PDB file of C-alpha atoms and ligand atoms in Angstrom:
ATOM      1  CA  UNK A  26       0.000   0.000   0.000  1.00  0.00           C
ATOM      2  CA  UNK A  27       1.704   3.251  -1.080  1.00  0.00           C
ATOM      3  CA  UNK A  28       1.582   6.710   0.497  1.00  0.00           C
ATOM      4  CA  UNK A  29      -1.097   7.983  -1.896  1.00  0.00           C
ATOM      5  CA  UNK A  30      -3.365   5.110  -0.935  1.00  0.00           C
ATOM      6  CA  UNK A  31      -2.794   5.836   2.774  1.00  0.00           C
ATOM      7  CA  UNK A  32      -3.743   9.481   2.195  1.00  0.00           C
ATOM      8  CA  UNK A  33      -6.813   8.423   0.237  1.00  0.00           C
ATOM      9  CA  UNK A  34      -8.217   6.032   2.831  1.00  0.00           C
ATOM     10  CA  UNK A  35      -7.720   8.590   5.617  1.00  0.00           C
ATOM     11  CA  UNK A  36      -9.380  11.383   3.619  1.00  0.00           C
ATOM     12  CA  UNK A  37     -12.295   9.258   2.475  1.00  0.00           C
ATOM     13  CA  UNK A  38     -12.886   8.020   6.040  1.00  0.00           C
ATOM     14  CA  UNK A  39     -13.282  11.634   7.175  1.00  0.00           C
ATOM     15  CA  UNK A  40     -16.032  12.257   4.616  1.00  0.00           C
ATOM     16  CA  UNK A  41     -18.152   9.624   6.378  1.00  0.00           C
ATOM     17  CA  UNK A  42     -18.790  12.236   9.099  1.00  0.00           C
ATOM     18  CA  UNK A  43     -20.277  14.709   6.609  1.00  0.00           C
ATOM     19  CA  UNK A  44     -24.063  14.951   6.898  1.00  0.00           C
ATOM     20  CA  UNK A  45     -26.757  16.514   4.752  1.00  0.00           C
ATOM     21  CA  UNK A  46     -27.133  20.248   5.315  1.00  0.00           C
ATOM     22  CA  UNK A  47     -23.688  20.752   6.870  1.00  0.00           C
ATOM     23  CA  UNK A  48     -21.375  23.715   6.391  1.00  0.00           C
ATOM     24  CA  UNK A  49     -18.001  22.033   5.793  1.00  0.00           C
ATOM     25  CA  UNK A  50     -14.545  23.595   6.044  1.00  0.00           C
ATOM     26  CA  UNK A  51     -12.417  22.397   3.145  1.00  0.00           C
ATOM     27  CA  UNK A  52      -8.719  22.099   3.980  1.00  0.00           C
ATOM     28  CA  UNK A  53      -5.748  22.269   1.654  1.00  0.00           C
ATOM     29  CA  UNK A  54      -3.208  19.733   0.453  1.00  0.00           C
ATOM     30  CA  UNK A  55      -2.633  16.465  -1.319  1.00  0.00           C
ATOM     31  CA  UNK A  56      -4.424  14.416   1.362  1.00  0.00           C
ATOM     32  CA  UNK A  57      -7.519  16.623   1.559  1.00  0.00           C
ATOM     33  CA  UNK A  58      -7.611  16.421  -2.230  1.00  0.00           C
ATOM     34  CA  UNK A  59      -9.019  12.899  -1.928  1.00  0.00           C
ATOM     35  CA  UNK A  60     -11.717  14.147   0.445  1.00  0.00           C
ATOM     36  CA  UNK A  61     -12.676  16.816  -2.106  1.00  0.00           C
ATOM     37  CA  UNK A  62     -13.039  14.171  -4.812  1.00  0.00           C
ATOM     38  CA  UNK A  63     -15.162  12.026  -2.512  1.00  0.00           C
ATOM     39  CA  UNK A  64     -17.331  14.979  -1.450  1.00  0.00           C
ATOM     40  CA  UNK A  65     -17.806  15.824  -5.125  1.00  0.00           C
ATOM     41  CA  UNK A  66     -19.078  12.291  -5.762  1.00  0.00           C
ATOM     42  CA  UNK A  67     -21.359  12.535  -2.718  1.00  0.00           C
ATOM     43  CA  UNK A  68     -22.769  15.853  -3.967  1.00  0.00           C
ATOM     44  CA  UNK A  69     -23.450  14.292  -7.348  1.00  0.00           C
ATOM     45  CA  UNK A  70     -25.353  11.579  -5.473  1.00  0.00           C
ATOM     46  CA  UNK A  71     -27.577  14.149  -3.780  1.00  0.00           C
ATOM     47  CA  UNK A  72     -25.627  15.304  -0.702  1.00  0.00           C
ATOM     48  CA  UNK A  73     -26.536  18.895   0.150  1.00  0.00           C
ATOM     49  CA  UNK A  74     -23.589  20.746   1.719  1.00  0.00           C
ATOM     50  CA  UNK A  75     -21.882  24.104   1.563  1.00  0.00           C
ATOM     51  CA  UNK A  76     -18.076  24.209   1.555  1.00  0.00           C
ATOM     52  CA  UNK A  77     -15.816  26.989   2.821  1.00  0.00           C
ATOM     53  CA  UNK A  78     -12.371  26.628   1.199  1.00  0.00           C
ATOM     54  CA  UNK A  79      -9.075  27.363   2.965  1.00  0.00           C
ATOM     55  CA  UNK A  80      -7.151  28.344  -0.171  1.00  0.00           C
ATOM     56  CA  UNK A  81      -7.571  29.473  -3.739  1.00  0.00           C
ATOM     57  CA  UNK A  82      -6.329  26.028  -4.820  1.00  0.00           C
ATOM     58  CA  UNK A  83      -8.979  24.217  -2.805  1.00  0.00           C
ATOM     59  CA  UNK A  84     -11.643  26.628  -4.046  1.00  0.00           C
ATOM     60  CA  UNK A  85     -10.728  25.705  -7.624  1.00  0.00           C
ATOM     61  CA  UNK A  86     -10.789  21.941  -7.010  1.00  0.00           C
ATOM     62  CA  UNK A  87     -14.066  22.152  -5.075  1.00  0.00           C
ATOM     63  CA  UNK A  88     -15.649  24.239  -7.850  1.00  0.00           C
ATOM     64  CA  UNK A  89     -14.533  21.665 -10.416  1.00  0.00           C
ATOM     65  CA  UNK A  90     -16.254  19.047  -8.271  1.00  0.00           C
ATOM     66  CA  UNK A  91     -19.429  21.194  -8.205  1.00  0.00           C
ATOM     67  CA  UNK A  92     -19.334  21.444  -4.422  1.00  0.00           C
ATOM     68  CA  UNK A  93     -21.424  24.527  -3.533  1.00  0.00           C
ATOM     69  CA  UNK A  94     -19.150  27.141  -1.939  1.00  0.00           C
ATOM     70  CA  UNK A  95     -19.733  29.961   0.484  1.00  0.00           C
ATOM     71  CA  UNK A  96     -17.850  32.328   2.794  1.00  0.00           C
ATOM     72  CA  UNK A  97     -17.500  32.996   6.504  1.00  0.00           C
ATOM     73  CA  UNK A  98     -19.478  36.198   5.950  1.00  0.00           C
ATOM     74  CA  UNK A  99     -22.536  34.169   4.976  1.00  0.00           C
ATOM     75  CA  UNK A 100     -21.814  31.116   7.165  1.00  0.00           C
ATOM     76  CA  UNK A 101     -19.838  32.250  10.233  1.00  0.00           C
ATOM     77  CA  UNK A 102     -20.051  28.835  11.909  1.00  0.00           C
ATOM     78  CA  UNK A 103     -18.645  25.703  10.312  1.00  0.00           C
ATOM     79  CA  UNK A 104     -19.965  22.373  11.567  1.00  0.00           C
ATOM     80  CA  UNK A 105     -17.100  20.191  10.379  1.00  0.00           C
ATOM     81  CA  UNK A 106     -13.702  20.888   8.850  1.00  0.00           C
ATOM     82  CA  UNK A 107     -11.524  18.299   7.128  1.00  0.00           C
ATOM     83  CA  UNK A 108      -7.902  19.380   6.833  1.00  0.00           C
ATOM     84  CA  UNK A 109      -4.415  17.916   6.540  1.00  0.00           C
ATOM     85  CA  UNK A 110      -1.250  18.456   8.576  1.00  0.00           C
ATOM     86  CA  UNK A 111       2.502  18.282   8.189  1.00  0.00           C
ATOM     87  CA  UNK A 112       3.274  17.019  11.681  1.00  0.00           C
ATOM     88  CA  UNK A 113       0.999  15.699  14.438  1.00  0.00           C
ATOM     89  CA  UNK A 114       1.964  14.912  18.038  1.00  0.00           C
ATOM     90  CA  UNK A 115       0.285  12.585  20.521  1.00  0.00           C
ATOM     91  CA  UNK A 116      -1.700  15.519  22.012  1.00  0.00           C
ATOM     92  CA  UNK A 117      -3.219  16.280  18.585  1.00  0.00           C
ATOM     93  CA  UNK A 118      -1.145  19.431  18.247  1.00  0.00           C
ATOM     94  CA  UNK A 119      -0.195  20.178  14.668  1.00  0.00           C
ATOM     95  CA  UNK A 120       2.248  21.869  12.364  1.00  0.00           C
ATOM     96  CA  UNK A 121       0.455  23.084   9.239  1.00  0.00           C
ATOM     97  CA  UNK A 122       1.274  25.330   6.332  1.00  0.00           C
ATOM     98  CA  UNK A 123       3.322  23.086   4.068  1.00  0.00           C
ATOM     99  CA  UNK A 124       0.844  24.112   1.384  1.00  0.00           C
ATOM    100  CA  UNK A 125       1.160  27.806   2.392  1.00  0.00           C
ATOM    101  CA  UNK A 126      -2.508  28.025   3.447  1.00  0.00           C
ATOM    102  CA  UNK A 127      -1.965  28.285   7.200  1.00  0.00           C
ATOM    103  CA  UNK A 128      -3.594  31.702   7.723  1.00  0.00           C
ATOM    104  CA  UNK A 129      -6.914  30.777   6.148  1.00  0.00           C
ATOM    105  CA  UNK A 130      -6.674  27.310   7.684  1.00  0.00           C
ATOM    106  CA  UNK A 131      -6.384  28.792  11.166  1.00  0.00           C
ATOM    107  CA  UNK A 132      -9.253  31.219  10.545  1.00  0.00           C
ATOM    108  CA  UNK A 133     -11.426  28.335   9.328  1.00  0.00           C
ATOM    109  CA  UNK A 134     -10.302  26.171  12.265  1.00  0.00           C
ATOM    110  CA  UNK A 135     -11.277  28.928  14.670  1.00  0.00           C
ATOM    111  CA  UNK A 136     -14.771  29.052  13.167  1.00  0.00           C
ATOM    112  CA  UNK A 137     -15.200  25.255  13.247  1.00  0.00           C
ATOM    113  CA  UNK A 138     -17.126  23.232  15.817  1.00  0.00           C
ATOM    114  CA  UNK A 139     -15.310  20.013  14.900  1.00  0.00           C
ATOM    115  CA  UNK A 140     -12.033  19.409  13.078  1.00  0.00           C
ATOM    116  CA  UNK A 141     -10.865  16.164  11.494  1.00  0.00           C
ATOM    117  CA  UNK A 142      -7.214  15.966  10.461  1.00  0.00           C
ATOM    118  CA  UNK A 143      -6.324  13.500   7.728  1.00  0.00           C
ATOM    119  CA  UNK A 144      -2.737  12.274   7.364  1.00  0.00           C
ATOM    120  CA  UNK A 145      -0.649   9.313   6.394  1.00  0.00           C
ATOM    121  CA  UNK A 146       1.411   7.810   9.200  1.00  0.00           C
ATOM    122  CA  UNK A 147       4.634   9.618   8.191  1.00  0.00           C
ATOM    123  CA  UNK A 148       3.162  12.800   9.758  1.00  0.00           C
ATOM    124  CA  UNK A 149       2.989  11.399  13.294  1.00  0.00           C
ATOM    125  CA  UNK A 150       5.788  12.714  15.507  1.00  0.00           C
ATOM    126  CA  UNK A 151       6.806  12.519  19.188  1.00  0.00           C
ATOM    127  CA  UNK A 152       7.684  16.211  19.371  1.00  0.00           C
ATOM    128  CA  UNK A 153       6.551  18.889  16.919  1.00  0.00           C
ATOM    129  CA  UNK A 154       9.305  20.597  14.987  1.00  0.00           C
ATOM    130  CA  UNK A 155      11.531  17.538  14.709  1.00  0.00           C
ATOM    131  CA  UNK A 156      10.497  16.413  11.234  1.00  0.00           C
ATOM    132  CA  UNK A 157       9.046  19.532   9.565  1.00  0.00           C
ATOM    133  CA  UNK A 158      10.123  23.169   9.473  1.00  0.00           C
ATOM    134  CA  UNK A 159       7.455  25.441  10.942  1.00  0.00           C
ATOM    135  CA  UNK A 160       5.866  27.761   8.338  1.00  0.00           C
ATOM    136  CA  UNK A 161       5.410  31.368   9.450  1.00  0.00           C
ATOM    137  CA  UNK A 162       3.557  33.797   7.193  1.00  0.00           C
ATOM    138  CA  UNK A 163       5.010  37.323   7.251  1.00  0.00           C
ATOM    139  CA  UNK A 164       4.180  40.535   5.440  1.00  0.00           C
ATOM    140  CA  UNK A 165       6.582  41.537   2.684  1.00  0.00           C
ATOM    141  CA  UNK A 166       7.345  45.010   4.039  1.00  0.00           C
ATOM    142  CA  UNK A 167      10.513  44.901   6.130  1.00  0.00           C
ATOM    143  CA  UNK A 168      10.608  41.126   5.938  1.00  0.00           C
ATOM    144  CA  UNK A 169      14.351  40.932   6.686  1.00  0.00           C
ATOM    145  CA  UNK A 170      13.752  42.681  10.028  1.00  0.00           C
ATOM    146  CA  UNK A 171      10.904  40.304  10.769  1.00  0.00           C
ATOM    147  CA  UNK A 172      13.114  37.325   9.927  1.00  0.00           C
ATOM    148  CA  UNK A 173      15.778  38.578  12.354  1.00  0.00           C
ATOM    149  CA  UNK A 174      13.188  38.602  15.148  1.00  0.00           C
ATOM    150  CA  UNK A 175      11.803  35.194  14.120  1.00  0.00           C
ATOM    151  CA  UNK A 176      15.354  33.786  14.202  1.00  0.00           C
ATOM    152  CA  UNK A 177      15.549  34.655  17.909  1.00  0.00           C
ATOM    153  CA  UNK A 178      12.752  32.115  18.474  1.00  0.00           C
ATOM    154  CA  UNK A 179      13.910  29.351  16.092  1.00  0.00           C
ATOM    155  CA  UNK A 180      17.327  27.971  15.140  1.00  0.00           C
ATOM    156  CA  UNK A 181      17.220  29.405  11.616  1.00  0.00           C
ATOM    157  CA  UNK A 182      14.677  30.161   8.908  1.00  0.00           C
ATOM    158  CA  UNK A 183      14.485  30.067   5.123  1.00  0.00           C
ATOM    159  CA  UNK A 184      12.434  32.333   2.896  1.00  0.00           C
ATOM    160  CA  UNK A 185      10.255  29.861   0.984  1.00  0.00           C
ATOM    161  CA  UNK A 186      11.127  29.887  -2.704  1.00  0.00           C
ATOM    162  CA  UNK A 187      14.348  31.823  -2.074  1.00  0.00           C
ATOM    163  CA  UNK A 188      15.153  35.502  -2.494  1.00  0.00           C
ATOM    164  CA  UNK A 189      15.090  35.327  -6.316  1.00  0.00           C
ATOM    165  CA  UNK A 190      11.634  33.800  -6.550  1.00  0.00           C
ATOM    166  CA  UNK A 191       9.873  33.944  -3.183  1.00  0.00           C
ATOM    167  CA  UNK A 192       6.576  32.154  -2.778  1.00  0.00           C
ATOM    168  CA  UNK A 193       3.655  34.576  -2.448  1.00  0.00           C
ATOM    169  CA  UNK A 194       0.717  33.264  -0.423  1.00  0.00           C
ATOM    170  CA  UNK A 195      -2.956  33.664  -1.322  1.00  0.00           C
ATOM    171  CA  UNK A 196      -2.879  36.644   1.046  1.00  0.00           C
ATOM    172  CA  UNK A 197       0.052  38.306  -0.761  1.00  0.00           C
ATOM    173  CA  UNK A 198       2.644  37.502   1.913  1.00  0.00           C
ATOM    174  CA  UNK A 199       5.903  35.553   2.304  1.00  0.00           C
ATOM    175  CA  UNK A 200       6.522  32.326   4.201  1.00  0.00           C
ATOM    176  CA  UNK A 201       9.510  31.661   6.451  1.00  0.00           C
ATOM    177  CA  UNK A 202      10.188  27.972   7.074  1.00  0.00           C
ATOM    178  CA  UNK A 203      11.580  27.882  10.587  1.00  0.00           C
ATOM    179  CA  UNK A 204      13.843  25.128  11.837  1.00  0.00           C
ATOM    180  CA  UNK A 205      13.678  23.995  15.450  1.00  0.00           C
ATOM    181  CA  UNK A 206      15.387  21.325  17.447  1.00  0.00           C
ATOM    182  CA  UNK A 207      11.874  20.300  18.571  1.00  0.00           C
ATOM    183  CA  UNK A 208       8.990  22.422  19.905  1.00  0.00           C
ATOM    184  CA  UNK A 209       8.138  20.851  23.280  1.00  0.00           C
ATOM    185  CA  UNK A 210       5.966  23.835  24.294  1.00  0.00           C
ATOM    186  CA  UNK A 211       3.998  24.591  21.095  1.00  0.00           C
ATOM    187  CA  UNK A 212       1.506  27.058  22.625  1.00  0.00           C
ATOM    188  CA  UNK A 213       4.352  29.193  23.985  1.00  0.00           C
ATOM    189  CA  UNK A 214       6.131  29.274  20.612  1.00  0.00           C
ATOM    190  CA  UNK A 215       2.868  29.965  18.751  1.00  0.00           C
ATOM    191  CA  UNK A 216       2.273  33.046  20.904  1.00  0.00           C
ATOM    192  CA  UNK A 217       5.920  34.194  20.816  1.00  0.00           C
ATOM    193  CA  UNK A 218       5.977  34.166  17.034  1.00  0.00           C
ATOM    194  CA  UNK A 219       2.606  35.866  16.647  1.00  0.00           C
ATOM    195  CA  UNK A 220       3.820  38.639  18.942  1.00  0.00           C
ATOM    196  CA  UNK A 221       6.502  39.718  16.451  1.00  0.00           C
ATOM    197  CA  UNK A 222       5.512  42.715  14.287  1.00  0.00           C
ATOM    198  CA  UNK A 223       5.281  41.561  10.677  1.00  0.00           C
ATOM    199  CA  UNK A 224       4.216  38.023  11.538  1.00  0.00           C
ATOM    200  CA  UNK A 225       0.717  37.362  10.235  1.00  0.00           C
ATOM    201  CA  UNK A 226       0.303  33.823  11.620  1.00  0.00           C
ATOM    202  CA  UNK A 227       2.251  30.644  12.165  1.00  0.00           C
ATOM    203  CA  UNK A 228       1.500  26.990  11.512  1.00  0.00           C
ATOM    204  CA  UNK A 229       1.280  25.744  15.116  1.00  0.00           C
ATOM    205  CA  UNK A 230      -2.243  24.519  15.861  1.00  0.00           C
ATOM    206  CA  UNK A 231      -2.772  23.668  19.551  1.00  0.00           C
ATOM    207  CA  UNK A 232      -6.014  22.204  20.930  1.00  0.00           C
ATOM    208  CA  UNK A 233      -7.772  22.560  17.594  1.00  0.00           C
ATOM    209  CA  UNK A 234      -8.055  19.023  16.192  1.00  0.00           C
ATOM    210  CA  UNK A 235     -10.811  16.767  17.523  1.00  0.00           C
ATOM    211  CA  UNK A 236      -9.670  13.641  15.735  1.00  0.00           C
ATOM    212  CA  UNK A 237      -6.682  12.631  13.622  1.00  0.00           C
ATOM    213  CA  UNK A 238      -7.408   9.985  11.004  1.00  0.00           C
ATOM    214  CA  UNK A 239      -4.213   8.190   9.997  1.00  0.00           C
ATOM    215  CA  UNK A 240      -3.747   6.042   6.915  1.00  0.00           C
ATOM    216  CA  UNK A 241      -1.308   3.211   7.721  1.00  0.00           C
ATOM    217  CA  UNK A 242      -0.179   0.065   5.874  1.00  0.00           C
ATOM    218  CA  UNK A 243      -2.604  -1.922   8.049  1.00  0.00           C
ATOM    219  CA  UNK A 244      -5.565   0.435   7.489  1.00  0.00           C
ATOM    220  CA  UNK A 245      -7.012   3.381   9.416  1.00  0.00           C
ATOM    221  CA  UNK A 246      -5.892   4.394  12.915  1.00  0.00           C
ATOM    222  CA  UNK A 247      -7.264   7.222  15.054  1.00  0.00           C
ATOM    223  CA  UNK A 248      -5.992   9.671  17.630  1.00  0.00           C
ATOM    224  CA  UNK A 249      -8.679  11.573  19.568  1.00  0.00           C
TER     225      UNK A 249
HETATM  226  C1  5RP B   8      -1.517  23.478   3.821  1.00  0.00           C
HETATM  227  C2  5RP B   8      -1.476  22.481   4.910  1.00  0.00           C
HETATM  228  C3  5RP B   8      -1.683  21.068   4.515  1.00  0.00           C
HETATM  229  O1  5RP B   8      -2.819  20.591   5.155  1.00  0.00           O
HETATM  230  C4  5RP B   8      -0.476  20.283   4.925  1.00  0.00           C
HETATM  231  O2  5RP B   8       0.667  20.860   4.293  1.00  0.00           O
HETATM  232  C5  5RP B   8      -0.590  18.806   4.523  1.00  0.00           C
HETATM  233  O3  5RP B   8      -0.543  18.695   3.143  1.00  0.00           O
HETATM  234  P1  5RP B   8      -0.404  17.291   2.424  1.00  0.00           P
HETATM  235  O4  5RP B   8      -1.659  16.522   2.733  1.00  0.00           O
HETATM  236  O5  5RP B   8      -0.225  17.624   0.988  1.00  0.00           O
HETATM  237  O6  5RP B   8       0.823  16.603   2.990  1.00  0.00           O
HETATM  238  O7  5RP B   8      -1.295  22.772   6.061  1.00  0.00           O
HETATM  239  O8  5RP B   8      -1.172  24.750   4.286  1.00  0.00           O
END
């Protein structure tokens, strides 16, 4: 069973919690992609839902699948969100933002009553920050000064895409990928980073996920 299959079974399992009439937060990434395909098939079979996408990319895929879309202005409360993660610890804390959608993902998470995280088993980690660099979205103005402050919190950081061709997020910002020798106190680091002028948001999600659905070689496992 390859990684894609593990992502697929986790994502499709999450769609089993989607009910008629729900407002559903639609995450971003290659794992959630399979949930979007499945939701599209369910909509074609008569499921009535409204999706709120976490990125322009997800909005496009969901539209192609004819999933009806809305906004937080019209639907301020989301019943269920299905999203991916880059690293997950045993307390269901997450690193997100590998797909550069962390700001909208955190806004959607904050508006969600229930959050399902879909991953393959390679994302499970003992301590956050040991297998994935933490994405931090920063505004472009004065970004070098912001990076200097961010580097006081982490070991070092890289401008995603590099100086010649930096990645621009859906919100028009840069991403710093921040390397840590582990993040044993994720809430503290989340707040420290967000307190730096120029930082828009970072990819630490603490106490947000209700259930992590993990695709493994032997099938689905759960953390909740
Ligand atoms: C995007 C995210 C994604 O959910 C995360 O990067 C996981 O993506 P994938 O399923 O492709 O590994 O946080 O900002």
